Amino acid sequence: MYPNPHPRNEQKRKRIIIIYILTVAPALVIVGSDMRSRIVNNDMANLVRQSIIMVSLVFTIIKLILTVTRKKELGELIAEIDCDYETFNDLPEERRLIVDNTIQMTKTLEKIWIGILSVTASSYPLLACACTVYSQLASVAPTRYMVHETEMIYLTEEQKYETPYFEAICVYSLYIVWVIFVGFAGYDGVFSVCILHVSLKIKLFSHKLQHLLDDIEDIPQIKANIAIFVEEHCKVIRLIAKIQKCFEVWLVGIFFNAVVQIGMALCQITSNAEADINAMYYFYAVATAVHIYVPCHLASDVTYHAAEVATVAYSSSWESVQDAGVKRSIAIIIARAQIPINFQALGMLTFNMEMFVSVSILL
């Protein structure tokens, strides 16, 4: 899922992504056929159950396509982050502590997200396996459980549980679970890394701004430091624009995915669909809620730290400086920092905690 600038690796990556999409296509056909059958039979509970898988598969394919169409922009983002971290090695100890804390936070967030995805993805095969083993050992009429129950094209309900069809379907289902896991772990993980890096850069130049006027007698140096600060501030704004361009389709997707998936998962939990293991949908609802919460929280964090720049600038003892040009520059910095920095998707959705609350109320 990560762009690689080497041409040979890039071609290999394209081929693998194309193979992923082609091998997932049969699952779309099978689930789509099942959904059509549920609509004809007015089986709304199982229609919802199949819709959950259909939405996940389609969203995964969209992300696989985006990794190819946005490869240049994603590659530039990763290269810029790498370049920044090289410069961070030369920072004073106090600022390096800020970097270390952000690195630790990023790693922790990635581990939590991977853990949530692992539990959610593994709940499908593990619960099916546990139910099958228990049925074989304790039931008078043993029953086999699919990783995901669905009607199979060209197979009767009895045939799909017979060898070798049952084993083949289970192996293919595990492959689909793996593809979805990779799609949600890779592309979504890059966004968290990028947006936390934006917060880090804002924290660093805010810390530098605190000490901008420490030597009020050295006016030329103060003006040079202000110029450096403005340049770094502009770089952050450009970085945010790049991130929005790379992830705007994905951001819109996770909004609609959250609204649809959580609603359908909760609907499935309260239903009494036959041959269904409802426990996995609890994991699904939680994972989807976290999926929309994380970008909203991180985006709000960026907005908060960007707004704090105005407070830091105002508290920098600017009134002690006699030079009118420096005072005017500080006033401009304060005015610019008061313009909110928001993450928007296609100009339609602003990601912040207010949006997360509105999604929760909607559900």
Coordinates of C-alpha atoms in Angstrom, one line a residue:
M1 CA 0.0 0.0 0.0
Y2 CA 3.0 2.3 0.4
P3 CA 4.5 4.1 -2.7
N4 CA 8.0 3.1 -3.6
P5 CA 10.0 5.5 -5.9
H6 CA 12.1 2.7 -7.4
P7 CA 10.6 1.9 -10.9
R8 CA 11.0 -1.8 -10.6
N9 CA 9.2 -2.0 -7.3
E10 CA 6.5 0.4 -8.5
Q11 CA 5.7 -1.9 -11.5
K12 CA 5.6 -4.9 -9.2
R13 CA 3.3 -3.0 -6.8
K14 CA 0.9 -2.1 -9.6
R15 CA 0.7 -5.8 -10.7
I16 CA 0.0 -7.0 -7.2
I17 CA -2.7 -4.4 -6.7
I18 CA -4.3 -5.4 -10.0
I19 CA -4.2 -9.1 -9.0
Y20 CA -5.8 -8.1 -5.7
I21 CA -8.7 -6.3 -7.5
L22 CA -9.2 -9.1 -10.0
T23 CA -9.2 -11.8 -7.3
V24 CA -11.7 -9.9 -5.2
A25 CA -14.1 -9.4 -8.1
P26 CA -15.6 -13.0 -7.7
A27 CA -16.5 -12.1 -4.1
L28 CA -18.4 -9.0 -5.3
V29 CA -20.3 -11.1 -7.8
I30 CA -21.2 -13.8 -5.2
V31 CA -22.3 -11.2 -2.5
G32 CA -24.1 -9.2 -5.2
S33 CA -26.0 -12.3 -6.3
D34 CA -26.9 -13.1 -2.7
M35 CA -28.1 -9.5 -2.1
R36 CA -30.4 -9.8 -5.2
S37 CA -31.8 -13.0 -3.8
R38 CA -32.5 -11.4 -0.4
I39 CA -34.2 -8.4 -2.1
V40 CA -36.5 -10.8 -4.0
N41 CA -37.3 -12.8 -0.9
N42 CA -37.7 -9.6 1.2
D43 CA -35.1 -10.9 3.6
M44 CA -33.9 -7.6 5.0
A45 CA -31.8 -9.0 7.9
N46 CA -29.6 -11.0 5.6
L47 CA -29.6 -8.2 3.0
V48 CA -28.1 -5.9 5.6
R49 CA -25.5 -8.6 6.5
Q50 CA -24.4 -9.0 2.9
S51 CA -24.4 -5.2 2.5
I52 CA -21.8 -4.8 5.2
I53 CA -19.4 -7.1 3.3
M54 CA -20.2 -5.4 0.0
V55 CA -19.4 -1.9 1.3
S56 CA -16.1 -3.1 2.9
L57 CA -15.0 -4.8 -0.3
V58 CA -15.9 -1.8 -2.5
F59 CA -14.2 0.6 -0.1
T60 CA -11.0 -1.6 -0.1
I61 CA -11.0 -1.7 -3.9
I62 CA -11.3 2.1 -4.0
K63 CA -8.3 2.4 -1.7
L64 CA -6.3 0.0 -3.8
I65 CA -7.0 2.2 -6.9
L66 CA -6.1 5.4 -5.0
T67 CA -2.7 4.0 -4.1
V68 CA -2.0 3.8 -7.8
T69 CA -3.7 7.1 -9.0
R70 CA -2.2 9.1 -6.0
K71 CA 1.2 7.4 -6.0
K72 CA 3.1 10.6 -6.9
E73 CA 1.4 12.7 -4.2
L74 CA 1.8 9.9 -1.6
G75 CA 5.4 9.4 -2.5
E76 CA 6.1 13.2 -2.1
L77 CA 4.4 13.1 1.3
I78 CA 6.5 10.3 2.6
A79 CA 9.7 11.8 1.1
E80 CA 8.9 15.1 2.8
I81 CA 8.4 13.4 6.2
D82 CA 11.7 11.5 5.8
C83 CA 13.5 14.8 5.0
D84 CA 12.0 16.5 8.0
Y85 CA 13.0 13.7 10.4
E86 CA 16.6 14.0 9.1
T87 CA 16.6 17.6 10.1
F88 CA 15.1 16.7 13.5
N89 CA 18.3 15.0 14.5
D90 CA 20.0 18.4 14.8
L91 CA 17.3 20.0 17.0
P92 CA 18.0 21.2 20.5
E93 CA 17.2 18.6 23.3
E94 CA 14.0 20.4 24.3
R95 CA 12.5 20.2 20.8
R96 CA 13.8 16.6 20.3
L97 CA 11.7 15.6 23.3
I98 CA 8.6 16.9 21.4
V99 CA 9.7 14.8 18.4
D100 CA 10.2 11.7 20.5
N101 CA 6.8 12.1 22.1
T102 CA 5.1 12.4 18.7
I103 CA 7.0 9.3 17.4
Q104 CA 5.8 7.4 20.4
M105 CA 2.2 8.6 19.9
T106 CA 2.3 7.6 16.3
K107 CA 3.6 4.1 17.0
T108 CA 1.0 3.6 19.8
L109 CA -1.8 4.8 17.5
E110 CA -0.7 2.5 14.7
K111 CA -0.5 -0.5 17.1
I112 CA -4.0 0.2 18.5
W113 CA -5.5 0.5 15.0
I114 CA -3.7 -2.7 13.8
G115 CA -5.0 -4.4 17.0
I116 CA -8.6 -3.3 16.4
L117 CA -8.4 -4.4 12.8
S118 CA -6.9 -7.8 13.7
V119 CA -9.6 -8.5 16.3
T120 CA -12.3 -7.5 13.9
A121 CA -10.9 -9.4 10.9
S122 CA -10.0 -12.5 12.9
S123 CA -13.5 -12.6 14.6
Y124 CA -15.0 -13.9 11.3
P125 CA -12.8 -17.1 10.9
L126 CA -12.2 -17.7 14.6
L127 CA -15.9 -17.6 15.6
A128 CA -16.8 -19.7 12.6
C129 CA -14.1 -22.2 13.5
A130 CA -15.1 -22.3 17.2
C131 CA -18.8 -22.9 16.3
T132 CA -17.9 -25.6 13.9
V133 CA -15.6 -27.4 16.3
Y134 CA -18.2 -27.1 19.1
S135 CA -21.0 -28.4 16.8
Q136 CA -18.9 -31.4 15.7
L137 CA -18.1 -32.3 19.3
A138 CA -21.3 -31.6 21.2
S139 CA -24.1 -31.6 18.7
V140 CA -26.2 -34.6 17.7
A141 CA -26.5 -33.1 14.2
P142 CA -23.1 -31.5 13.6
T143 CA -23.2 -28.3 11.5
R144 CA -20.4 -26.5 9.6
Y145 CA -20.2 -22.7 9.8
M146 CA -18.8 -20.6 7.0
V147 CA -16.4 -17.7 7.6
H148 CA -19.2 -15.6 6.1
E149 CA -22.5 -17.2 5.3
T150 CA -23.7 -16.5 1.7
E151 CA -25.5 -18.2 -1.1
M152 CA -23.1 -19.7 -3.7
I153 CA -23.7 -19.5 -7.4
Y154 CA -24.2 -22.9 -9.0
L155 CA -24.1 -24.6 -5.6
T156 CA -27.1 -25.7 -3.5
E157 CA -27.3 -24.9 0.2
E158 CA -26.4 -28.6 1.0
Q159 CA -23.5 -28.8 -1.6
K160 CA -21.6 -25.8 -0.2
Y161 CA -21.1 -27.5 3.1
E162 CA -19.6 -30.7 1.4
T163 CA -16.0 -31.4 0.7
P164 CA -14.2 -29.9 -1.2
Y165 CA -16.5 -27.0 -1.7
F166 CA -16.6 -26.0 1.9
E167 CA -12.8 -26.0 2.3
A168 CA -12.3 -24.0 -1.0
I169 CA -14.9 -21.4 0.1
C170 CA -13.3 -21.1 3.5
V171 CA -9.8 -20.5 2.0
Y172 CA -11.1 -17.9 -0.4
S173 CA -13.0 -16.2 2.4
L174 CA -9.8 -16.0 4.5
Y175 CA -8.1 -14.4 1.5
I176 CA -10.9 -11.8 1.2
V177 CA -10.5 -11.1 4.9
W178 CA -6.8 -10.6 4.5
V179 CA -7.2 -8.2 1.5
I180 CA -9.7 -6.1 3.5
F181 CA -7.3 -6.1 6.5
V182 CA -4.4 -4.9 4.3
G183 CA -6.5 -2.2 2.6
F184 CA -7.7 -0.8 5.9
A185 CA -4.4 -1.1 7.7
G186 CA -2.2 0.4 4.9
Y187 CA -3.9 3.4 3.4
D188 CA -5.6 4.5 6.6
G189 CA -2.4 4.1 8.5
V190 CA -0.6 6.5 6.2
F191 CA -3.1 9.2 6.9
S192 CA -2.5 9.0 10.7
V193 CA 1.2 9.3 10.2
C194 CA 0.8 12.3 7.9
I195 CA -1.6 14.2 10.1
L196 CA 0.4 13.6 13.3
H197 CA 3.5 14.9 11.4
V198 CA 1.6 18.1 10.7
S199 CA 0.8 18.5 14.5
L200 CA 4.5 17.9 15.2
K201 CA 5.7 20.6 12.9
I202 CA 3.2 23.1 14.3
K203 CA 4.4 22.2 17.9
L204 CA 8.0 22.7 16.8
F205 CA 7.6 26.2 15.3
S206 CA 5.3 27.2 18.1
H207 CA 8.1 26.3 20.6
K208 CA 10.5 28.3 18.4
L209 CA 8.0 31.2 18.5
Q210 CA 8.0 31.2 22.3
H211 CA 11.7 32.1 22.2
L212 CA 11.6 34.4 19.2
L213 CA 12.1 37.6 21.2
D214 CA 14.4 36.3 23.9
D215 CA 17.1 38.8 22.8
I216 CA 15.1 41.9 22.2
E217 CA 18.3 43.9 21.4
D218 CA 19.3 41.9 18.3
I219 CA 16.6 43.2 15.9
P220 CA 18.2 41.8 12.7
Q221 CA 18.3 38.3 14.2
I222 CA 14.7 38.6 15.4
K223 CA 13.6 39.6 11.8
A224 CA 15.5 36.6 10.4
N225 CA 13.8 34.3 12.9
I226 CA 10.4 35.7 12.0
A227 CA 11.2 35.0 8.3
I228 CA 12.1 31.4 9.1
F229 CA 8.9 31.0 11.2
V230 CA 6.8 32.4 8.3
E231 CA 8.5 30.0 5.9
E232 CA 7.8 27.0 8.2
H233 CA 4.2 28.1 8.7
C234 CA 3.7 28.3 4.9
K235 CA 5.3 24.8 4.5
V236 CA 2.8 23.4 7.0
I237 CA -0.2 24.9 5.1
R238 CA 1.2 23.5 1.8
L239 CA 1.6 20.1 3.5
I240 CA -2.0 20.1 4.7
A241 CA -3.1 20.9 1.1
K242 CA -1.1 17.9 -0.1
I243 CA -2.6 15.6 2.5
Q244 CA -6.1 16.8 1.6
K245 CA -5.4 16.2 -2.1
C246 CA -4.2 12.6 -1.4
F247 CA -6.9 11.6 1.0
E248 CA -10.0 13.7 0.1
V249 CA -11.7 10.8 -1.7
W250 CA -10.8 8.5 1.3
L251 CA -12.1 11.0 3.8
V252 CA -15.5 11.2 2.1
G253 CA -15.5 7.4 1.9
I254 CA -14.9 6.9 5.6
F255 CA -17.7 9.3 6.5
F256 CA -20.3 7.5 4.4
N257 CA -18.7 4.1 5.4
A258 CA -19.1 5.0 9.1
V259 CA -22.8 6.1 8.7
V260 CA -23.7 3.1 6.7
Q261 CA -21.6 0.4 8.3
I262 CA -22.4 1.3 12.0
G263 CA -26.1 1.5 11.2
M264 CA -26.1 -1.8 9.4
A265 CA -23.9 -3.5 12.1
L266 CA -26.2 -2.4 14.9
C267 CA -29.2 -3.4 12.8
Q268 CA -27.7 -6.9 12.4
I269 CA -26.9 -7.2 16.1
T270 CA -30.6 -6.7 16.9
S271 CA -31.9 -9.0 14.2
N272 CA -32.5 -12.7 14.4
A273 CA -31.0 -13.7 11.0
E274 CA -30.6 -17.4 10.6
A275 CA -27.1 -19.0 10.4
D276 CA -25.5 -15.9 11.6
I277 CA -23.0 -15.2 14.4
N278 CA -23.9 -11.8 15.7
A279 CA -20.9 -11.4 18.1
M280 CA -18.6 -10.4 15.2
Y281 CA -20.8 -7.4 14.4
Y282 CA -20.1 -5.9 17.9
F283 CA -16.4 -5.8 16.8
Y284 CA -17.4 -4.4 13.5
A285 CA -19.4 -1.6 15.0
V286 CA -16.6 -0.6 17.4
A287 CA -13.9 -0.8 14.6
T288 CA -16.0 1.4 12.3
A289 CA -16.6 4.0 15.1
V290 CA -12.9 4.1 15.8
H291 CA -12.3 4.4 12.0
I292 CA -14.2 7.7 11.9
Y293 CA -13.2 8.9 15.4
V294 CA -9.4 8.8 14.7
P295 CA -9.3 11.2 11.7
C296 CA -11.8 13.5 13.4
H297 CA -9.7 13.6 16.6
L298 CA -6.4 14.1 14.8
A299 CA -7.8 16.8 12.6
S300 CA -9.2 18.6 15.6
D301 CA -5.8 18.4 17.2
V302 CA -4.2 20.1 14.2
T303 CA -6.8 22.8 14.3
Y304 CA -6.2 23.4 18.1
H305 CA -2.4 23.6 17.9
A306 CA -2.6 25.9 14.8
A307 CA -5.0 28.2 16.7
E308 CA -2.6 28.2 19.8
V309 CA 0.0 29.8 17.6
A310 CA -1.8 33.1 18.0
T311 CA -1.7 32.8 21.8
V312 CA 2.0 31.9 21.8
A313 CA 2.8 34.9 19.5
Y314 CA 0.8 37.3 21.8
S315 CA 2.7 36.0 24.8
S316 CA 6.1 36.5 23.3
S317 CA 6.8 39.8 25.0
W318 CA 6.4 41.7 21.7
E319 CA 5.5 44.9 23.7
S320 CA 9.2 45.1 24.9
V321 CA 10.5 45.4 21.3
Q322 CA 11.0 49.0 20.1
D323 CA 11.1 48.1 16.4
A324 CA 7.8 48.8 14.7
G325 CA 8.5 46.3 11.9
V326 CA 8.8 43.4 14.4
K327 CA 5.6 44.4 16.2
R328 CA 3.8 44.6 12.8
S329 CA 5.1 41.1 11.9
I330 CA 3.9 39.7 15.3
A331 CA 0.4 41.2 14.6
I332 CA 0.3 39.6 11.2
I333 CA 1.3 36.2 12.7
I334 CA -1.5 36.5 15.3
A335 CA -4.0 37.5 12.6
R336 CA -3.0 34.6 10.3
A337 CA -3.1 32.1 13.2
Q338 CA -6.7 33.1 14.0
I339 CA -7.8 31.7 10.6
P340 CA -8.8 28.1 11.4
I341 CA -6.9 25.3 9.7
N342 CA -9.3 22.6 8.9
F343 CA -9.1 19.3 7.0
Q344 CA -11.8 19.2 4.4
A345 CA -12.8 16.5 2.0
L346 CA -13.8 17.6 -1.5
G347 CA -14.9 20.9 0.0
M348 CA -18.0 19.2 1.5
L349 CA -16.9 17.7 4.8
T350 CA -14.8 19.3 7.6
F351 CA -13.2 16.7 9.8
N352 CA -13.3 17.6 13.4
M353 CA -14.9 16.4 16.6
E354 CA -18.1 18.3 15.8
M355 CA -18.5 16.1 12.7
F356 CA -17.9 12.9 14.8
V357 CA -20.6 14.1 17.3
S358 CA -23.0 14.8 14.5
V359 CA -22.4 11.2 13.1
S360 CA -23.0 9.8 16.5
I361 CA -26.3 11.7 16.9
L362 CA -27.3 10.6 13.4
L363 CA -26.8 7.0 14.3

